[in-house]
Structure formats: structure tokens, C-alpha cells
PDB file of C-alpha atoms and ligand atoms in Angstrom:
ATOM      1  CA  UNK A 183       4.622 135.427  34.464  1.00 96.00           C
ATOM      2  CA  UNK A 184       3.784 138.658  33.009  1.00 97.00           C
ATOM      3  CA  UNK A 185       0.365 139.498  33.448  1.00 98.00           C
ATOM      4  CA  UNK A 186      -1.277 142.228  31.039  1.00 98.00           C
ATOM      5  CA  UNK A 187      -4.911 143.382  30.935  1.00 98.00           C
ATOM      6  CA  UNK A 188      -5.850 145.319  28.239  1.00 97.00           C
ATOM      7  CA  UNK A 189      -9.449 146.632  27.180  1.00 95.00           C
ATOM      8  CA  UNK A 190     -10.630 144.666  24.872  1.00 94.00           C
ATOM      9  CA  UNK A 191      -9.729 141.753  22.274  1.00 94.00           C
ATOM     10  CA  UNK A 192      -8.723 144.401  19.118  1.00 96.00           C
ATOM     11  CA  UNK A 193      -5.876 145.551  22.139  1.00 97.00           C
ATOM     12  CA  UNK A 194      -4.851 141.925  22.981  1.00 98.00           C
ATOM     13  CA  UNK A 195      -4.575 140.877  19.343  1.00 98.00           C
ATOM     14  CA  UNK A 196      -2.178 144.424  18.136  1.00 98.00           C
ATOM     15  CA  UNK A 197      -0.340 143.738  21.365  1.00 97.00           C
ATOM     16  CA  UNK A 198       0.291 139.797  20.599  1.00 98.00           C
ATOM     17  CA  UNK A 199       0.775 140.403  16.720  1.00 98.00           C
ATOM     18  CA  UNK A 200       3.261 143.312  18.002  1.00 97.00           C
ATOM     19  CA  UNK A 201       5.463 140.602  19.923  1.00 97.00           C
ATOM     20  CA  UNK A 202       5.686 138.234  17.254  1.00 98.00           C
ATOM     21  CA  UNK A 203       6.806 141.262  14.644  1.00 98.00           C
ATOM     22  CA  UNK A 204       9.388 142.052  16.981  1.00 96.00           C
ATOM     23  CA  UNK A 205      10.393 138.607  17.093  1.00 98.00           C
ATOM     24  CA  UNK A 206      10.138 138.046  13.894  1.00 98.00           C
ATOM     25  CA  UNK A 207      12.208 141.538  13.031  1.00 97.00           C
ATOM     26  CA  UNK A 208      15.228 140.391  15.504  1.00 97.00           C
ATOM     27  CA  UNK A 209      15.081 136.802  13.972  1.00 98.00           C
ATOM     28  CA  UNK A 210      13.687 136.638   9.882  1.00 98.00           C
ATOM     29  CA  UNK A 211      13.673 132.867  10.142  1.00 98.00           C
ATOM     30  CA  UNK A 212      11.913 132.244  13.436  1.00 98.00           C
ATOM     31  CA  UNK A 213       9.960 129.039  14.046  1.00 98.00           C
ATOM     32  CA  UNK A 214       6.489 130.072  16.041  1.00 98.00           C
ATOM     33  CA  UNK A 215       4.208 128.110  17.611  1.00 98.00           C
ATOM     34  CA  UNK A 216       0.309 128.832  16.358  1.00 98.00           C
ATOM     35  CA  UNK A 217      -2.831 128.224  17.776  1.00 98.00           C
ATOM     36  CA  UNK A 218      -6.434 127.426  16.780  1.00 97.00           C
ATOM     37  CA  UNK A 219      -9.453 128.526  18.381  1.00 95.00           C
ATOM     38  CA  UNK A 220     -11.566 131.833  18.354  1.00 94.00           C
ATOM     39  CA  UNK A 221      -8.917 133.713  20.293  1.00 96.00           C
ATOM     40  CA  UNK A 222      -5.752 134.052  17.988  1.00 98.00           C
ATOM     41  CA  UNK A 223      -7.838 135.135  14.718  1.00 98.00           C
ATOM     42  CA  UNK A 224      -7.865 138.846  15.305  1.00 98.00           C
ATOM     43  CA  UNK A 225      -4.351 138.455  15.961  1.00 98.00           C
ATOM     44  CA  UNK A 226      -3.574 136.390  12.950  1.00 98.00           C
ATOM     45  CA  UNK A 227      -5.598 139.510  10.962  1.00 98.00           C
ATOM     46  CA  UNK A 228      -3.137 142.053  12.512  1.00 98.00           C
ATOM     47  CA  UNK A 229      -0.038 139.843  11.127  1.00 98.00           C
ATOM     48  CA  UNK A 230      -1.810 139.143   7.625  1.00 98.00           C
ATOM     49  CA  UNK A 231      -2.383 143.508   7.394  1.00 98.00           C
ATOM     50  CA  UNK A 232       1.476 143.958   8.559  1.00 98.00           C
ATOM     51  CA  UNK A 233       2.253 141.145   5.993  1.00 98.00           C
ATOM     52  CA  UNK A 234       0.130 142.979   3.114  1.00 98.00           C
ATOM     53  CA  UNK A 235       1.850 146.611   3.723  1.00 98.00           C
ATOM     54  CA  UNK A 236       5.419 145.150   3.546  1.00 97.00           C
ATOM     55  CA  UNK A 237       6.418 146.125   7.035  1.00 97.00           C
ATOM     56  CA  UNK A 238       6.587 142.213   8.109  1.00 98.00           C
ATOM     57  CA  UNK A 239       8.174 139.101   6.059  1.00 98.00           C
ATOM     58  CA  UNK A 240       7.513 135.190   6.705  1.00 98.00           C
ATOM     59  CA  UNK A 241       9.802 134.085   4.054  1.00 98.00           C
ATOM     60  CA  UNK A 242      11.794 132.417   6.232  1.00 98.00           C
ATOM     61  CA  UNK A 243       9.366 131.768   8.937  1.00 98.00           C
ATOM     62  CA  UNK A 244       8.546 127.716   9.830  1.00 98.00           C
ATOM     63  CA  UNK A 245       5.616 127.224  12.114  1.00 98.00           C
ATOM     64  CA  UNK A 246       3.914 124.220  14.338  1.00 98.00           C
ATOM     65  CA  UNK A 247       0.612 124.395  15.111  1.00 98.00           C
ATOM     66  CA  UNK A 248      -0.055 122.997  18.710  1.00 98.00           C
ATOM     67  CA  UNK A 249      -2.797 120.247  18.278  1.00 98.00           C
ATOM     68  CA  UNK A 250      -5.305 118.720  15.279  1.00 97.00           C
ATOM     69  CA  UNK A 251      -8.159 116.441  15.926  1.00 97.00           C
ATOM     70  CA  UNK A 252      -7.380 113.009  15.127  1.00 96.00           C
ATOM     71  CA  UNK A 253      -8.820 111.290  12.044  1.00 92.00           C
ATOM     72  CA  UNK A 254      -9.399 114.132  10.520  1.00 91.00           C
ATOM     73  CA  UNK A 255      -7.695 115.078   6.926  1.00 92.00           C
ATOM     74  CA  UNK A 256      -5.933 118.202   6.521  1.00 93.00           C
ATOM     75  CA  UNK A 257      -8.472 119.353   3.901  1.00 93.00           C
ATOM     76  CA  UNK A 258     -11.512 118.209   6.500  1.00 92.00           C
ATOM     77  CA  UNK A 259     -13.052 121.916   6.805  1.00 92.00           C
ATOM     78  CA  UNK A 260     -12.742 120.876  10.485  1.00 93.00           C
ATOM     79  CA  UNK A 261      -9.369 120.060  10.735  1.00 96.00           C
ATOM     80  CA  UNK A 262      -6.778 122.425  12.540  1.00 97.00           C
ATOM     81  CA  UNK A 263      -4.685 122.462   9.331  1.00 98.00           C
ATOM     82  CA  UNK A 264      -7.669 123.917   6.858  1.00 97.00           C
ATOM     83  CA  UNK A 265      -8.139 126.366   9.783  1.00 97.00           C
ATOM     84  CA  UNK A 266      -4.547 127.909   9.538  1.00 98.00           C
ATOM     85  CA  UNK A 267      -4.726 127.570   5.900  1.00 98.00           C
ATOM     86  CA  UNK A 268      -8.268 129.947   6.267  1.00 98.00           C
ATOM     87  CA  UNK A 269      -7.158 132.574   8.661  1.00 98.00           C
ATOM     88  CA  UNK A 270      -3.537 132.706   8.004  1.00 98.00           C
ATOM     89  CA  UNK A 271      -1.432 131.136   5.840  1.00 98.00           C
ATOM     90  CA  UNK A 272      -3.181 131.349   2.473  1.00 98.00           C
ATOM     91  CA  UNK A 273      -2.866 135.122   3.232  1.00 98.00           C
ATOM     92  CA  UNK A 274       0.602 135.720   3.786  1.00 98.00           C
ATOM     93  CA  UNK A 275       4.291 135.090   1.855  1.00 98.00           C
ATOM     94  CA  UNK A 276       4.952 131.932   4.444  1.00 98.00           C
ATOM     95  CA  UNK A 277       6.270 128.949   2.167  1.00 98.00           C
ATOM     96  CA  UNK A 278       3.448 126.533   2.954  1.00 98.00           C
ATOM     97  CA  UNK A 279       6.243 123.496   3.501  1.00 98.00           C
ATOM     98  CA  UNK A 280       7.122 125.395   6.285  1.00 98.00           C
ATOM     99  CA  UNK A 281       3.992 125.270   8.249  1.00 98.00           C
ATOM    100  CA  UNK A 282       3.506 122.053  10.357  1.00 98.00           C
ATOM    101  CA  UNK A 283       0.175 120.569  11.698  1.00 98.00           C
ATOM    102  CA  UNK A 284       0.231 117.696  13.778  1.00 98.00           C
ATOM    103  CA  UNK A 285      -0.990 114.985  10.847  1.00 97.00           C
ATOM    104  CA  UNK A 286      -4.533 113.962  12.364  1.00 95.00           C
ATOM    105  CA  UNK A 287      -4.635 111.350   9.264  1.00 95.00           C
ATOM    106  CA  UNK A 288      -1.488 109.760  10.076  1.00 96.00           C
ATOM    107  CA  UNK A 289      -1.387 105.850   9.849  1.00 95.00           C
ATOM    108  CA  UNK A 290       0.495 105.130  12.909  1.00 97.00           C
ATOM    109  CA  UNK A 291      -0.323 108.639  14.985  1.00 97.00           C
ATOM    110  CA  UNK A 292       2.696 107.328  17.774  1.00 96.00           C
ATOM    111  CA  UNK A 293       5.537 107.536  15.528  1.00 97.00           C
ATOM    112  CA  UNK A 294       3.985 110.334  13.851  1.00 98.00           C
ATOM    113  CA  UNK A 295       4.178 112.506  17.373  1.00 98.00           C
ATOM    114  CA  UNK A 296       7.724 111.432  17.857  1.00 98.00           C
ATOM    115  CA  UNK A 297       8.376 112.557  14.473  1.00 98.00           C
ATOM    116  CA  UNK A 298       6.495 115.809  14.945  1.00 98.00           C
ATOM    117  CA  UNK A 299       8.916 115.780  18.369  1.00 98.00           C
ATOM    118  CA  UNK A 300      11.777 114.998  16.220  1.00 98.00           C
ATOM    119  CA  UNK A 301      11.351 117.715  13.533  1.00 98.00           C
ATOM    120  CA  UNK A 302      10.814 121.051  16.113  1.00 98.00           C
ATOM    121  CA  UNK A 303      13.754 119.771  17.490  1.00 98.00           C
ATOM    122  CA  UNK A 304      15.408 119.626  14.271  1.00 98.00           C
ATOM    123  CA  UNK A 305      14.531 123.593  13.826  1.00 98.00           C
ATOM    124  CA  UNK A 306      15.913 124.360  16.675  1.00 98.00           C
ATOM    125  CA  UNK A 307      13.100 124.902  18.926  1.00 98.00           C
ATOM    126  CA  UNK A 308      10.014 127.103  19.207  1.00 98.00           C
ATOM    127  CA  UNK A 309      11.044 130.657  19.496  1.00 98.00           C
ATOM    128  CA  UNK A 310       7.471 131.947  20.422  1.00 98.00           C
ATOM    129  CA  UNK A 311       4.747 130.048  21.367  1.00 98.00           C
ATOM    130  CA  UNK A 312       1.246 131.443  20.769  1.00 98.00           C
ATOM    131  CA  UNK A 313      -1.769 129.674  23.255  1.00 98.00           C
ATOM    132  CA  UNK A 314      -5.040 130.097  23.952  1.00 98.00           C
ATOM    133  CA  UNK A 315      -6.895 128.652  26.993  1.00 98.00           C
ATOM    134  CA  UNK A 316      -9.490 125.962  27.744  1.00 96.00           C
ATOM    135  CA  UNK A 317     -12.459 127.064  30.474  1.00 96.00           C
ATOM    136  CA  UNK A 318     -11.074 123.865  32.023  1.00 95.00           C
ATOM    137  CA  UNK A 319      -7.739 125.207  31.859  1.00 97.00           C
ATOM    138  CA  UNK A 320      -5.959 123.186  28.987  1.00 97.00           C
ATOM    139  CA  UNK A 321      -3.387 124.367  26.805  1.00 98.00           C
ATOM    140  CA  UNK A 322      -3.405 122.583  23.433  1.00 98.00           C
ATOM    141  CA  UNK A 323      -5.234 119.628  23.550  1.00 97.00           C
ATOM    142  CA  UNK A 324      -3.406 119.172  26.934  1.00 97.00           C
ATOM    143  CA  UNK A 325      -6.717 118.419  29.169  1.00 96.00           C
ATOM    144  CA  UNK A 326      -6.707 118.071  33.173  1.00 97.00           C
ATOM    145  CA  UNK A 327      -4.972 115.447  34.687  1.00 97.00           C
ATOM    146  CA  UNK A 328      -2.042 115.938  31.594  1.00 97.00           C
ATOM    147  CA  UNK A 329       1.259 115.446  32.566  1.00 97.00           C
ATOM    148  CA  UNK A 330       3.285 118.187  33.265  1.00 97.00           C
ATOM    149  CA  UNK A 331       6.164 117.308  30.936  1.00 98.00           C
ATOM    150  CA  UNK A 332       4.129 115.632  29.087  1.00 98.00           C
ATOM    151  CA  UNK A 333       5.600 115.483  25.372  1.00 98.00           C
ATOM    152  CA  UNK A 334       3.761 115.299  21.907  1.00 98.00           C
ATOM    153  CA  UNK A 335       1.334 112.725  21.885  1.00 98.00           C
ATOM    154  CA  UNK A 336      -2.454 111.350  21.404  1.00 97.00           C
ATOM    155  CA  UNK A 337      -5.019 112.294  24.128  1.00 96.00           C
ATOM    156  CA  UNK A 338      -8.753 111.734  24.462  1.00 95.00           C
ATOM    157  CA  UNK A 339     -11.210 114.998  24.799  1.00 94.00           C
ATOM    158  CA  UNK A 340     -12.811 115.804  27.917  1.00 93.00           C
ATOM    159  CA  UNK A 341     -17.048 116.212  27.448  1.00 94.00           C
ATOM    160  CA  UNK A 342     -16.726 120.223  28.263  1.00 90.00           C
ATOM    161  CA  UNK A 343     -14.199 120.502  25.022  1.00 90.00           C
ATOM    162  CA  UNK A 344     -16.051 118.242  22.521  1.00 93.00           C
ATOM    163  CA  UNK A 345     -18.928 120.627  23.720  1.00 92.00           C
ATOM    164  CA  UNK A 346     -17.232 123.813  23.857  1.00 88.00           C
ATOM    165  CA  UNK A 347     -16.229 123.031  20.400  1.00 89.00           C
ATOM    166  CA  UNK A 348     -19.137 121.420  19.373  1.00 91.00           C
ATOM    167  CA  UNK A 349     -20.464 125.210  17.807  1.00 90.00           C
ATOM    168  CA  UNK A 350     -17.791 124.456  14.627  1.00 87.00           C
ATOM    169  CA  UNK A 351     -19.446 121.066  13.174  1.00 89.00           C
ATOM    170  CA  UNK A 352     -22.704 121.038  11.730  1.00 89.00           C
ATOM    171  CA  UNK A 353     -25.668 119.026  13.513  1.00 89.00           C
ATOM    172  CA  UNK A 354     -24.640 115.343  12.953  1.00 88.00           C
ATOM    173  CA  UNK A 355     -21.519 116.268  11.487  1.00 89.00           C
ATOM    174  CA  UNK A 356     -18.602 113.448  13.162  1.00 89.00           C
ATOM    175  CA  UNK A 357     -16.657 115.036  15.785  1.00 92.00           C
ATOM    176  CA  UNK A 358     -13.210 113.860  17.099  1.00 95.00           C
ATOM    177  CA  UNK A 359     -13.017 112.796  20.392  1.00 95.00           C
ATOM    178  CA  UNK A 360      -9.598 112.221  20.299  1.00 96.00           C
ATOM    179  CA  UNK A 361      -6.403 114.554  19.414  1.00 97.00           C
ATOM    180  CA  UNK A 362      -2.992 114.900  18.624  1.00 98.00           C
ATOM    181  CA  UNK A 363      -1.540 117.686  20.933  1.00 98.00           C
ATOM    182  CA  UNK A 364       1.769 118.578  21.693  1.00 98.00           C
ATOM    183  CA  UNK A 365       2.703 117.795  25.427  1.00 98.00           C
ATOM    184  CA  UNK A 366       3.019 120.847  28.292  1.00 98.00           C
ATOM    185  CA  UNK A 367       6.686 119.792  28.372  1.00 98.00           C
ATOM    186  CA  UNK A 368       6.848 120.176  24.568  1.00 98.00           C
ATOM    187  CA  UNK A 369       5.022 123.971  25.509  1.00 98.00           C
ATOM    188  CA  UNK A 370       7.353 124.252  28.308  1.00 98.00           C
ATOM    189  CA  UNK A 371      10.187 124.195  26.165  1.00 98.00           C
ATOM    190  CA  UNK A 372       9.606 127.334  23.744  1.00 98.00           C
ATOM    191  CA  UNK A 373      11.775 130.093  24.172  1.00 98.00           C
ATOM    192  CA  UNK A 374       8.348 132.443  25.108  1.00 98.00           C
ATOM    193  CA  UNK A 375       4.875 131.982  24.958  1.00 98.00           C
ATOM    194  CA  UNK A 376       1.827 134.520  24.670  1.00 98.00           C
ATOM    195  CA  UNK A 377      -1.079 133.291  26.176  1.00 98.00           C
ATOM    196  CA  UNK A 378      -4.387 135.096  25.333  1.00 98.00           C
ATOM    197  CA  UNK A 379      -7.786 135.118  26.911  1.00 98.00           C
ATOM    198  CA  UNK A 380     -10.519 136.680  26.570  1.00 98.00           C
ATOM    199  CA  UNK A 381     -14.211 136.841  28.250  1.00 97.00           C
ATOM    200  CA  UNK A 382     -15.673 136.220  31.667  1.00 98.00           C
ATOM    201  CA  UNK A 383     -16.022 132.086  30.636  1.00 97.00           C
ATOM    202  CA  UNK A 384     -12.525 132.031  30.901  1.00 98.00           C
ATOM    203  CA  UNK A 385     -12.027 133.659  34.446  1.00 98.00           C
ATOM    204  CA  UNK A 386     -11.944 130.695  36.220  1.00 98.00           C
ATOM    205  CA  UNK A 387      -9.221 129.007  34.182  1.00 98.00           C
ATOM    206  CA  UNK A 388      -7.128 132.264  34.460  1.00 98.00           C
ATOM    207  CA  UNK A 389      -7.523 132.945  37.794  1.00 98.00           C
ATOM    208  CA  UNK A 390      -6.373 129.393  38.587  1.00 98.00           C
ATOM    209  CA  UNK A 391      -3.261 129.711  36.478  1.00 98.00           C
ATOM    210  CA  UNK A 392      -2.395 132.938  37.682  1.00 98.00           C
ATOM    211  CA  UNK A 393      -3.077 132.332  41.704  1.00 98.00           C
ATOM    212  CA  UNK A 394      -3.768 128.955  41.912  1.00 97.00           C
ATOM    213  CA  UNK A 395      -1.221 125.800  42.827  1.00 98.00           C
ATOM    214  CA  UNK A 396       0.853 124.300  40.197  1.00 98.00           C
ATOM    215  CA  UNK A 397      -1.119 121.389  39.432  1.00 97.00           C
ATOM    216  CA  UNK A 398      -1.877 119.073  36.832  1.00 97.00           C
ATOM    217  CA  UNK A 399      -5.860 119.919  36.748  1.00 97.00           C
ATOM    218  CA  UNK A 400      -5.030 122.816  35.475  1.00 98.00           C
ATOM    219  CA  UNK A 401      -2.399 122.546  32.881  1.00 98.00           C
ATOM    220  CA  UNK A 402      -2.073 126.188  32.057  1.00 98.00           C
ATOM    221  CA  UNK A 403      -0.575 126.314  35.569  1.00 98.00           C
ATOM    222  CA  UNK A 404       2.502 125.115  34.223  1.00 98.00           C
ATOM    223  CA  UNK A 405       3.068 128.493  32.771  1.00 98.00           C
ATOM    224  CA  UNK A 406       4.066 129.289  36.373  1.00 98.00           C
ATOM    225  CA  UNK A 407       7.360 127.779  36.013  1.00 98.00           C
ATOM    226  CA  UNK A 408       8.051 128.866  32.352  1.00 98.00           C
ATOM    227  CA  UNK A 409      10.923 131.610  32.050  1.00 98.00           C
ATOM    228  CA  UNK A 410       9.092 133.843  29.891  1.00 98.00           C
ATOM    229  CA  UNK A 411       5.458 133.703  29.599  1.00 98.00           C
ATOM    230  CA  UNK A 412       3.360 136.401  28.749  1.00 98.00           C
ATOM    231  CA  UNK A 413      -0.690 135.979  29.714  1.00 98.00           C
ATOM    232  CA  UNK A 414      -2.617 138.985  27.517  1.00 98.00           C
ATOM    233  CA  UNK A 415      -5.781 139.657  29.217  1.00 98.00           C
ATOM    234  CA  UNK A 416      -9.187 141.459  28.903  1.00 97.00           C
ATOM    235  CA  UNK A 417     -11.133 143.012  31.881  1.00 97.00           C
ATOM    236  CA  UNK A 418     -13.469 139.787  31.935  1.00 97.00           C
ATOM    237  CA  UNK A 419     -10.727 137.137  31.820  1.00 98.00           C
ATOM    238  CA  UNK A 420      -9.085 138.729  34.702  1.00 98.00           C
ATOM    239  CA  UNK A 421     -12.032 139.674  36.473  1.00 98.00           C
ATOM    240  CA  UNK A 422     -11.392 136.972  38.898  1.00 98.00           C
ATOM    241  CA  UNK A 423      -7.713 137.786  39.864  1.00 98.00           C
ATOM    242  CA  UNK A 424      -7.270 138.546  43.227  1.00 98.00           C
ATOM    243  CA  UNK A 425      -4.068 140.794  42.563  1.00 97.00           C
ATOM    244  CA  UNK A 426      -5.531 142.660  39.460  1.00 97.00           C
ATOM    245  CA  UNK A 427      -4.428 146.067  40.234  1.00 96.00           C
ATOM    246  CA  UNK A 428      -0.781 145.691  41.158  1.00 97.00           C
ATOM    247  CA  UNK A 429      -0.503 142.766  37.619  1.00 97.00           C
ATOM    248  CA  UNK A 430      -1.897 146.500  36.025  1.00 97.00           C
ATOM    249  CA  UNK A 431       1.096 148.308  38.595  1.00 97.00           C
ATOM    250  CA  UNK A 432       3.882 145.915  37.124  1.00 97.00           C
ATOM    251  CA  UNK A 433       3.031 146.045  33.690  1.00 95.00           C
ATOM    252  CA  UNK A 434       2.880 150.562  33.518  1.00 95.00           C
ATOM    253  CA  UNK A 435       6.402 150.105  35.646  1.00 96.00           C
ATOM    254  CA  UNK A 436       7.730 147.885  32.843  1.00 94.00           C
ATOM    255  CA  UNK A 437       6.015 150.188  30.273  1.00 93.00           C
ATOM    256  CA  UNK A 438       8.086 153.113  31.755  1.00 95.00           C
ATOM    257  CA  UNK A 439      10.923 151.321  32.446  1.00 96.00           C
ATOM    258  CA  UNK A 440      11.056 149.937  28.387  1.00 92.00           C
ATOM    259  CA  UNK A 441      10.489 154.050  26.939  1.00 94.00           C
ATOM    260  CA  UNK A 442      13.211 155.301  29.621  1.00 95.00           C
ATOM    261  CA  UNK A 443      15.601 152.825  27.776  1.00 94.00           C
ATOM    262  CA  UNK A 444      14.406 153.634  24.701  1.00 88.00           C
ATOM    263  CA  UNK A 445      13.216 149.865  23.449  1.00 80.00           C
TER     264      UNK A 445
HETATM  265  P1  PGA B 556     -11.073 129.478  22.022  1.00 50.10           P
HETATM  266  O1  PGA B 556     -10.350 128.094  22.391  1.00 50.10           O
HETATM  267  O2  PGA B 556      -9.973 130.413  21.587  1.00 50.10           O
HETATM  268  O3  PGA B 556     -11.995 129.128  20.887  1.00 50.10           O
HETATM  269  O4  PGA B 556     -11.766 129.962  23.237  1.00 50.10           O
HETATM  270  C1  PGA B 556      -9.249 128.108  23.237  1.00 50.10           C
HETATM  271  C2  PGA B 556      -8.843 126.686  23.585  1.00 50.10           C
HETATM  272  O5  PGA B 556      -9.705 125.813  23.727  1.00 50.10           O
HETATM  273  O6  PGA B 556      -7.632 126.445  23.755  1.00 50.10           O
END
């Protein structure tokens, strides 16, 4: 894992946003993974302002997003797909049939992850894979006790999510308690993956997928055995890590190391 702690979240969204242009740059029709949550939508503004000054195309783009609540319509103001509509998509050249949501309204939601399976597959695979992180460690919808190759599929909300996301419906407003997430295999499987976090709530959750075991209670662990994941951190997030200061060594040797070969 490379480890990366930055100042603040306007740093962790340019450098995110700066790893998906580059991807983006090397490969015009690249298939991303996206995110929901608080986290990614400072990012998402840096890639809407490169997309607006013509330095960065998603013409050829596709997307998945990870998760969507289940029962939900994409035009819910809820749902996970009127979310990326919101803060990204309606603001940038992406062909909107490109863009995939897992469909929360979908009659038979089995065969609909299998078919959601089935057609990132059918792209080839997720080039970059953009996460945020659960206090209790999830990735997606992916709570504890997930499975570690655990593939698209429907999974029930712990309490501490429903609450933690409790702050986006109105009072009385239905709330899902159940989702439709793509699996930590399915995760495990993209070429790369950024994962950002930011704030001292999320310590805990970082420092166990950082330094902790590998271990199912804390899906982001998993990250441990991907080949090439990237964890973009504030002060507060990695407040808790016990190797802090040589993460920060690594990461100014690789800085150097990337200008002395000119990338
Ligand atoms: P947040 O959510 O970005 O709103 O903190 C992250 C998550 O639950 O995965």
C-alpha cells in the first residue's frame, strides 16, 4: 500500500483528481470506479474544473459506481445514481449510457448483480477504483464480517451506517436498510484503487487497515493484499498510525525518485 498524508482535504482531492487525469490521459476510454459519500466531492469538483478548461476529456470514459441503496429509484434524491448525476456527471462531456449504478429498483436485484458482474467484465475491468471508508471500516456497502472475495451482491446495513448516513434523509424520510454493493473481490480486482479519508472519525478504521490483521471485520484491510492501492490521507485520518513518519519518508523518496526520472 502506498500511504500518503497530505494537509488537508483541498490536497487529497487535487492529488486523487490528478491520478485519475493521468489515467485518463494514458488511456481516453478508461472505465473508473466512483464513489458516493462526502469524501470524493471535492475531488469530483477538481475533475468537473479540468473537464470545463479542456485539459481533460470523458468522451470515452464508462464508469461503475460501487454501491446504491436498495429500493430506491435512480431519480430518488437519495439514491446513489441522482448523487453522481448532482456532483458529477451532469457537469461533464461523459455520455450518460456510460455511467453505471448498481439498479437499486431492479425487480429481481440477484440477477441484476450478476449482470452488473457480467457487464464490468464485459469492459474489461476497472482501471481505477475510487473508495472512500466506513468508521467501521467498510468499503462500498461491504460491512464487517463481508467476505473477502466477496463479489457483487445484496447486503443488509449495519446500525452505525444507517446512522452515519442518516444526516442525508429528512426526519421521517424512508431509509434503506439494505444495499446493492459490489463485493471486496469485485474491489480487489481493479487495476488500482485510491482510497481517501479524511478526519479524526475515521482514524480508527485507517489505522486498522493500515497496521491491523487482514481480517474480515475490517474490510478495507483487504487493500493489504491489492497490487496497487493508494490510501490519500489527512493529518486526522492518520493520526492513529503507528508508522506515520516513515509512510511520510516513503512517499518524499518516491516523490524524488518520480522528478529524478522525469515522470
Ligand atoms: P463519507 O462516507 O465519505 O461520507 O465519510 C464514506 C463511506 O461510508 O464509505
Amino acid at each position: 500500500m502506498q500511504i500518503v498524508i497530505l494537509a488537508d482535504a483541498i490536497q487529497i482531492a487535487q492529488y486523487g483528481a490528478d491520478l485519475i487525469h493521468k489515467q485518463i490521459s494514458a488511456k481516453p476510454c478508461s472505465v473508473l470506479g466512483l464513489a458516493t459519500g462526502s469524501t470524493p466531492v471535492a475531488l469530483y469538483g477538481e475533475l468537473i474544473e479540468a473537464n470545463r478548461s479542456g485539459v481533460l476529456s470523458f468522451q470515452s470514459v464508462s464508469t461503475f459506481n460501487l454501491d446504491e441503496y436498495l429500493g430506491l429509484e435512480g431519480s430518488h434524491p437519495q439514491s446513489y445514481r441522482h448523487f453522481m448525476n448532482e456532483h458529477l456527471f451532469k457537469h461533464i462531456d461523459i455520455n450518460i449510457h456510460n455511467t453505471a449504478v448498481p439498479p437499486g429498483n431492479a425487480a429481481n436485484p440477484i440477477d441484476a448483480c450478476r449482470d452488473y458482474e457480467a457487464r464490468i467484465e464485459a469492459k474489461g475491468g476497472i482501471d481505477i477504483q475510487l473508495l472512500g471508508i466506513g468508521r467501521n471500516g467498510h468499503i462500498g456497502f461491504n460491512e464487517p464480517s463481508s467476505g473477502l472475495t466477496s463479489r457483487t451482491r445484496v447486503k443488509t446495513l449495519t446500525q452505525a451506517t444507517i446512522a452515519d448516513n442518516a444526516r442525508f434523509f429528512a426526519e421521517g424520510e424512508y431509509q434503506p436498510h439494505l444495499s446493492m454493493t459490489m463485493g471486496i473481490g469485485t474491489i480487489m480486482d481493479s487495476r488500482k484503487v485510491i482510497l481517501l479519508a479524511t478526519g479524526a472519525s475515521k482514524a480508527d478504521a485507517i489505522k486498522a487497515t493500515v497496521e491491523g490483521p487482514l481480517m474480515a471485520s475490517c474490510p478495507a484491510s483487504a487493500l493489504q493484499m491489492h497490487r496497487d492501492a493508494v490510501l490519500v490521507l489527512d493529518e486526522a485520518a492518520a493520526s492513529k498510525l503507528s508508522d506515520r513518519e516513515f509512510y511520510k519518508h516513503i512517499e518524499r523518496e518516491n516523490q524524488k525518485l518520480l522528478a529524478q526520472l522525469g515522470i
